[in-house]
Amino acid sequence: MYDLALTAAGSEAAVGLTKEEAVKAHEQAEPTLCMTCSNLRSDNDTLRSDNSGLHKENERLRKSEAGLQASLATARRRAASLPVPRNGGDRQRQTSDVAGATKIAAAASRFRQEGHADAALAVLNDTVGKLTPLEAAVSLTTLRIEQQSQLADTLVLMYVREHSEREVIQMALELHQRGLPDDATSILRMAVR
């Protein structure tokens, strides 16, 4: 460092110190830390620890979201196969719809219970546009069973906003068949507005 200063200044006289004086001044200054230095070091260590925790949580949420997307995709892939009976609809599709929708609602509920309301809302927001009326009804039923009323109400609002009136009516019918006539009536009222 002294050599750089010497090169920049052109002479030792211009630097104002000899090399030995510069080394001695550095040695005396190094062990002397002010009160602010230790506080700043402590604050910096705390911030690094917090940042590390946030990175880990962010990675956990990314993996969880990827798992949910994979579960939904797998459930939908399983849906196509056998011929559909005239009465009662495609039982195979209904089974996979129910499994995928239950996982989505359970994940949103788990995030909410763990104090990650934003992640719970993100799960609903990312999937509600892709849900069939049956899947939406199953998700809503699961949220009601798990006593997640706020998430259930949010799901209803999102579904009505993003789906056609026909899909909303189909969801209301599914809810009524599942023993949730109040939710069925509520969703129909929202669709009319």
mmCIF file of C-alpha atoms in Angstrom:
data_model
loop_
_atom_site.group_PDB
_atom_site.id
_atom_site.type_symbol
_atom_site.label_atom_id
_atom_site.label_comp_id
_atom_site.label_asym_id
_atom_site.label_seq_id
_atom_site.Cartn_x
_atom_site.Cartn_y
_atom_site.Cartn_z
ATOM 1 C CA MET A 1 0.000 0.000 0.000
ATOM 2 C CA TYR A 2 2.873 2.334 0.879
ATOM 3 C CA ASP A 3 4.561 1.548 -2.437
ATOM 4 C CA LEU A 4 1.395 2.559 -4.305
ATOM 5 C CA ALA A 5 1.248 5.816 -2.371
ATOM 6 C CA LEU A 6 4.897 6.434 -3.131
ATOM 7 C CA THR A 7 4.366 5.785 -6.847
ATOM 8 C CA ALA A 8 1.327 8.059 -6.930
ATOM 9 C CA ALA A 9 2.982 10.870 -4.950
ATOM 10 C CA GLY A 10 6.338 10.644 -6.652
ATOM 11 C CA SER A 11 8.526 10.921 -3.540
ATOM 12 C CA GLU A 12 8.690 10.021 0.129
ATOM 13 C CA ALA A 13 8.541 13.701 1.007
ATOM 14 C CA ALA A 14 5.240 14.040 -0.861
ATOM 15 C CA VAL A 15 3.816 11.018 1.019
ATOM 16 C CA GLY A 16 4.799 12.576 4.344
ATOM 17 C CA LEU A 17 5.832 9.292 6.007
ATOM 18 C CA THR A 18 8.624 6.800 5.677
ATOM 19 C CA LYS A 19 7.738 3.198 5.016
ATOM 20 C CA GLU A 20 8.674 2.251 8.581
ATOM 21 C CA GLU A 21 6.444 5.025 10.000
ATOM 22 C CA ALA A 22 3.512 3.855 7.849
ATOM 23 C CA VAL A 23 3.933 0.229 9.006
ATOM 24 C CA LYS A 24 4.162 1.334 12.655
ATOM 25 C CA ALA A 25 1.029 3.532 12.346
ATOM 26 C CA HIS A 26 -0.883 0.622 10.775
ATOM 27 C CA GLU A 27 0.151 -1.770 13.558
ATOM 28 C CA GLN A 28 -0.953 0.693 16.234
ATOM 29 C CA ALA A 29 -4.293 1.389 14.568
ATOM 30 C CA GLU A 30 -5.270 -2.226 13.798
ATOM 31 C CA PRO A 31 -5.988 -3.495 17.340
ATOM 32 C CA THR A 32 -7.813 -0.296 18.286
ATOM 33 C CA LEU A 33 -11.489 -0.624 17.404
ATOM 34 C CA CYS A 34 -14.011 1.996 18.290
ATOM 35 C CA MET A 35 -17.267 1.188 20.140
ATOM 36 C CA THR A 36 -19.242 1.498 16.916
ATOM 37 C CA CYS A 37 -17.133 -1.178 15.172
ATOM 38 C CA SER A 38 -18.189 -3.965 17.548
ATOM 39 C CA ASN A 39 -21.838 -2.894 17.350
ATOM 40 C CA LEU A 40 -21.676 -2.832 13.555
ATOM 41 C CA ARG A 41 -20.036 -6.253 13.472
ATOM 42 C CA SER A 42 -22.780 -7.653 15.691
ATOM 43 C CA ASP A 43 -25.498 -6.047 13.557
ATOM 44 C CA ASN A 44 -23.831 -7.348 10.389
ATOM 45 C CA ASP A 45 -23.654 -10.891 11.806
ATOM 46 C CA THR A 46 -27.337 -10.734 12.771
ATOM 47 C CA LEU A 47 -28.317 -9.497 9.301
ATOM 48 C CA ARG A 48 -26.290 -12.254 7.642
ATOM 49 C CA SER A 49 -27.992 -14.856 9.830
ATOM 50 C CA ASP A 50 -31.439 -13.403 9.047
ATOM 51 C CA ASN A 51 -30.601 -13.314 5.336
ATOM 52 C CA SER A 52 -29.488 -16.931 5.420
ATOM 53 C CA GLY A 53 -32.761 -17.915 7.073
ATOM 54 C CA LEU A 54 -34.757 -16.031 4.456
ATOM 55 C CA HIS A 55 -32.856 -17.755 1.649
ATOM 56 C CA LYS A 56 -33.616 -21.156 3.186
ATOM 57 C CA GLU A 57 -37.313 -20.295 3.609
ATOM 58 C CA ASN A 58 -37.491 -19.005 0.035
ATOM 59 C CA GLU A 59 -35.962 -22.238 -1.265
ATOM 60 C CA ARG A 60 -38.401 -24.296 0.831
ATOM 61 C CA LEU A 61 -41.343 -22.359 -0.628
ATOM 62 C CA ARG A 62 -40.029 -22.835 -4.174
ATOM 63 C CA LYS A 63 -39.703 -26.589 -3.649
ATOM 64 C CA SER A 64 -43.170 -26.759 -2.116
ATOM 65 C CA GLU A 65 -44.686 -24.839 -5.033
ATOM 66 C CA ALA A 66 -42.934 -27.124 -7.517
ATOM 67 C CA GLY A 67 -44.291 -30.141 -5.646
ATOM 68 C CA LEU A 68 -47.825 -28.762 -5.757
ATOM 69 C CA GLN A 69 -47.570 -28.045 -9.478
ATOM 70 C CA ALA A 70 -46.244 -31.565 -10.053
ATOM 71 C CA SER A 71 -49.093 -33.073 -7.988
ATOM 72 C CA LEU A 72 -51.687 -31.150 -9.962
ATOM 73 C CA ALA A 73 -50.074 -32.133 -13.272
ATOM 74 C CA THR A 74 -49.914 -35.796 -12.225
ATOM 75 C CA ALA A 75 -53.542 -35.747 -11.137
ATOM 76 C CA ARG A 76 -54.584 -34.284 -14.474
ATOM 77 C CA ARG A 77 -52.484 -36.778 -16.473
ATOM 78 C CA ARG A 78 -54.162 -39.676 -14.693
ATOM 79 C CA ALA A 79 -57.540 -38.251 -15.615
ATOM 80 C CA ALA A 80 -57.576 -39.408 -19.263
ATOM 81 C CA SER A 81 -58.122 -43.101 -19.926
ATOM 82 C CA LEU A 82 -61.201 -45.241 -19.731
ATOM 83 C CA PRO A 83 -64.532 -44.533 -21.438
ATOM 84 C CA VAL A 84 -67.019 -42.499 -19.441
ATOM 85 C CA PRO A 85 -70.242 -44.243 -18.331
ATOM 86 C CA ARG A 86 -73.472 -42.531 -19.421
ATOM 87 C CA ASN A 87 -74.661 -41.942 -15.876
ATOM 88 C CA GLY A 88 -72.466 -40.648 -13.095
ATOM 89 C CA GLY A 89 -69.629 -39.178 -15.154
ATOM 90 C CA ASP A 90 -66.020 -40.241 -15.298
ATOM 91 C CA ARG A 91 -65.275 -41.846 -11.922
ATOM 92 C CA GLN A 92 -61.562 -42.073 -12.720
ATOM 93 C CA ARG A 93 -61.293 -38.345 -13.466
ATOM 94 C CA GLN A 94 -63.259 -37.475 -10.348
ATOM 95 C CA THR A 95 -60.900 -39.516 -8.168
ATOM 96 C CA SER A 96 -57.763 -37.807 -9.490
ATOM 97 C CA ASP A 97 -59.447 -34.365 -9.381
ATOM 98 C CA VAL A 98 -60.307 -34.944 -5.732
ATOM 99 C CA ALA A 99 -56.759 -36.061 -4.860
ATOM 100 C CA GLY A 100 -55.073 -33.084 -6.533
ATOM 101 C CA ALA A 101 -57.559 -30.543 -5.173
ATOM 102 C CA THR A 102 -57.230 -31.952 -1.652
ATOM 103 C CA LYS A 103 -53.426 -31.594 -1.819
ATOM 104 C CA ILE A 104 -53.691 -27.984 -3.009
ATOM 105 C CA ALA A 105 -56.087 -27.009 -0.211
ATOM 106 C CA ALA A 106 -54.056 -28.905 2.396
ATOM 107 C CA ALA A 107 -50.869 -27.131 1.298
ATOM 108 C CA ALA A 108 -52.530 -23.709 1.481
ATOM 109 C CA SER A 109 -53.907 -24.589 4.919
ATOM 110 C CA ARG A 110 -50.498 -25.802 6.126
ATOM 111 C CA PHE A 111 -48.802 -22.589 4.965
ATOM 112 C CA ARG A 112 -51.435 -20.538 6.765
ATOM 113 C CA GLN A 113 -51.063 -22.555 9.990
ATOM 114 C CA GLU A 114 -47.272 -22.096 9.829
ATOM 115 C CA GLY A 115 -47.767 -18.322 9.643
ATOM 116 C CA HIS A 116 -47.063 -17.985 5.912
ATOM 117 C CA ALA A 117 -50.319 -16.370 4.797
ATOM 118 C CA ASP A 118 -48.650 -14.923 1.695
ATOM 119 C CA ALA A 119 -47.537 -18.395 0.581
ATOM 120 C CA ALA A 120 -51.043 -19.776 1.210
ATOM 121 C CA LEU A 121 -52.541 -17.038 -0.947
ATOM 122 C CA ALA A 122 -49.905 -17.646 -3.619
ATOM 123 C CA VAL A 123 -50.895 -21.331 -3.799
ATOM 124 C CA LEU A 124 -54.542 -20.380 -4.294
ATOM 125 C CA ASN A 125 -53.719 -17.615 -6.741
ATOM 126 C CA ASP A 126 -51.479 -19.859 -8.848
ATOM 127 C CA THR A 127 -53.999 -22.704 -9.064
ATOM 128 C CA VAL A 128 -57.502 -21.219 -8.943
ATOM 129 C CA GLY A 129 -57.547 -20.346 -12.640
ATOM 130 C CA LYS A 130 -56.766 -23.965 -13.534
ATOM 131 C CA LEU A 131 -59.276 -25.634 -11.210
ATOM 132 C CA THR A 132 -62.298 -27.451 -12.603
ATOM 133 C CA PRO A 133 -65.612 -26.902 -10.783
ATOM 134 C CA LEU A 134 -65.148 -30.268 -9.047
ATOM 135 C CA GLU A 135 -61.585 -29.424 -7.986
ATOM 136 C CA ALA A 136 -62.682 -26.023 -6.695
ATOM 137 C CA ALA A 137 -65.529 -27.578 -4.702
ATOM 138 C CA VAL A 138 -63.196 -30.185 -3.205
ATOM 139 C CA SER A 139 -60.606 -27.528 -2.335
ATOM 140 C CA LEU A 140 -63.272 -25.378 -0.690
ATOM 141 C CA THR A 141 -64.666 -28.359 1.234
ATOM 142 C CA THR A 142 -61.161 -29.247 2.452
ATOM 143 C CA LEU A 143 -60.530 -25.672 3.610
ATOM 144 C CA ARG A 144 -63.866 -25.620 5.469
ATOM 145 C CA ILE A 145 -63.074 -28.955 7.148
ATOM 146 C CA GLU A 146 -59.670 -27.613 8.224
ATOM 147 C CA GLN A 147 -61.433 -24.491 9.577
ATOM 148 C CA GLN A 148 -59.643 -22.149 7.192
ATOM 149 C CA SER A 149 -62.667 -19.869 6.617
ATOM 150 C CA GLN A 150 -60.648 -16.907 5.398
ATOM 151 C CA LEU A 151 -58.800 -19.004 2.802
ATOM 152 C CA ALA A 152 -62.090 -20.660 1.791
ATOM 153 C CA ASP A 153 -63.765 -17.275 1.284
ATOM 154 C CA THR A 154 -60.756 -16.063 -0.707
ATOM 155 C CA LEU A 155 -60.901 -19.173 -2.902
ATOM 156 C CA VAL A 156 -64.571 -18.482 -3.654
ATOM 157 C CA LEU A 157 -63.868 -14.859 -4.586
ATOM 158 C CA MET A 158 -60.963 -15.844 -6.835
ATOM 159 C CA TYR A 159 -62.920 -18.627 -8.517
ATOM 160 C CA VAL A 160 -65.933 -16.406 -9.291
ATOM 161 C CA ARG A 161 -63.622 -13.715 -10.667
ATOM 162 C CA GLU A 162 -61.618 -16.048 -12.943
ATOM 163 C CA HIS A 163 -64.222 -18.506 -14.243
ATOM 164 C CA SER A 164 -67.297 -18.403 -16.465
ATOM 165 C CA GLU A 165 -70.811 -18.305 -15.046
ATOM 166 C CA ARG A 166 -71.329 -21.886 -16.222
ATOM 167 C CA GLU A 167 -68.282 -23.103 -14.264
ATOM 168 C CA VAL A 168 -69.431 -21.167 -11.200
ATOM 169 C CA ILE A 169 -72.869 -22.799 -11.432
ATOM 170 C CA GLN A 170 -71.217 -26.220 -11.775
ATOM 171 C CA MET A 171 -69.095 -25.504 -8.708
ATOM 172 C CA ALA A 172 -72.234 -24.465 -6.783
ATOM 173 C CA LEU A 173 -73.883 -27.746 -7.763
ATOM 174 C CA GLU A 174 -70.825 -29.702 -6.559
ATOM 175 C CA LEU A 175 -70.884 -27.780 -3.267
ATOM 176 C CA HIS A 176 -74.575 -28.495 -2.797
ATOM 177 C CA GLN A 177 -73.980 -32.213 -3.439
ATOM 178 C CA ARG A 178 -71.177 -32.158 -0.861
ATOM 179 C CA GLY A 179 -73.446 -30.756 1.835
ATOM 180 C CA LEU A 180 -72.373 -27.098 1.643
ATOM 181 C CA PRO A 181 -75.607 -25.372 0.556
ATOM 182 C CA ASP A 182 -74.607 -22.079 2.199
ATOM 183 C CA ASP A 183 -71.406 -21.913 0.139
ATOM 184 C CA ALA A 184 -73.340 -22.928 -2.980
ATOM 185 C CA THR A 185 -75.829 -20.098 -2.435
ATOM 186 C CA SER A 186 -73.044 -17.638 -1.645
ATOM 187 C CA ILE A 187 -71.102 -18.431 -4.819
ATOM 188 C CA LEU A 188 -74.257 -18.085 -6.942
ATOM 189 C CA ARG A 189 -74.982 -14.689 -5.400
ATOM 190 C CA MET A 190 -71.437 -13.514 -6.144
ATOM 191 C CA ALA A 191 -71.710 -14.706 -9.731
ATOM 192 C CA VAL A 192 -74.869 -12.635 -10.253
ATOM 193 C CA ARG A 193 -73.201 -9.413 -9.086
#
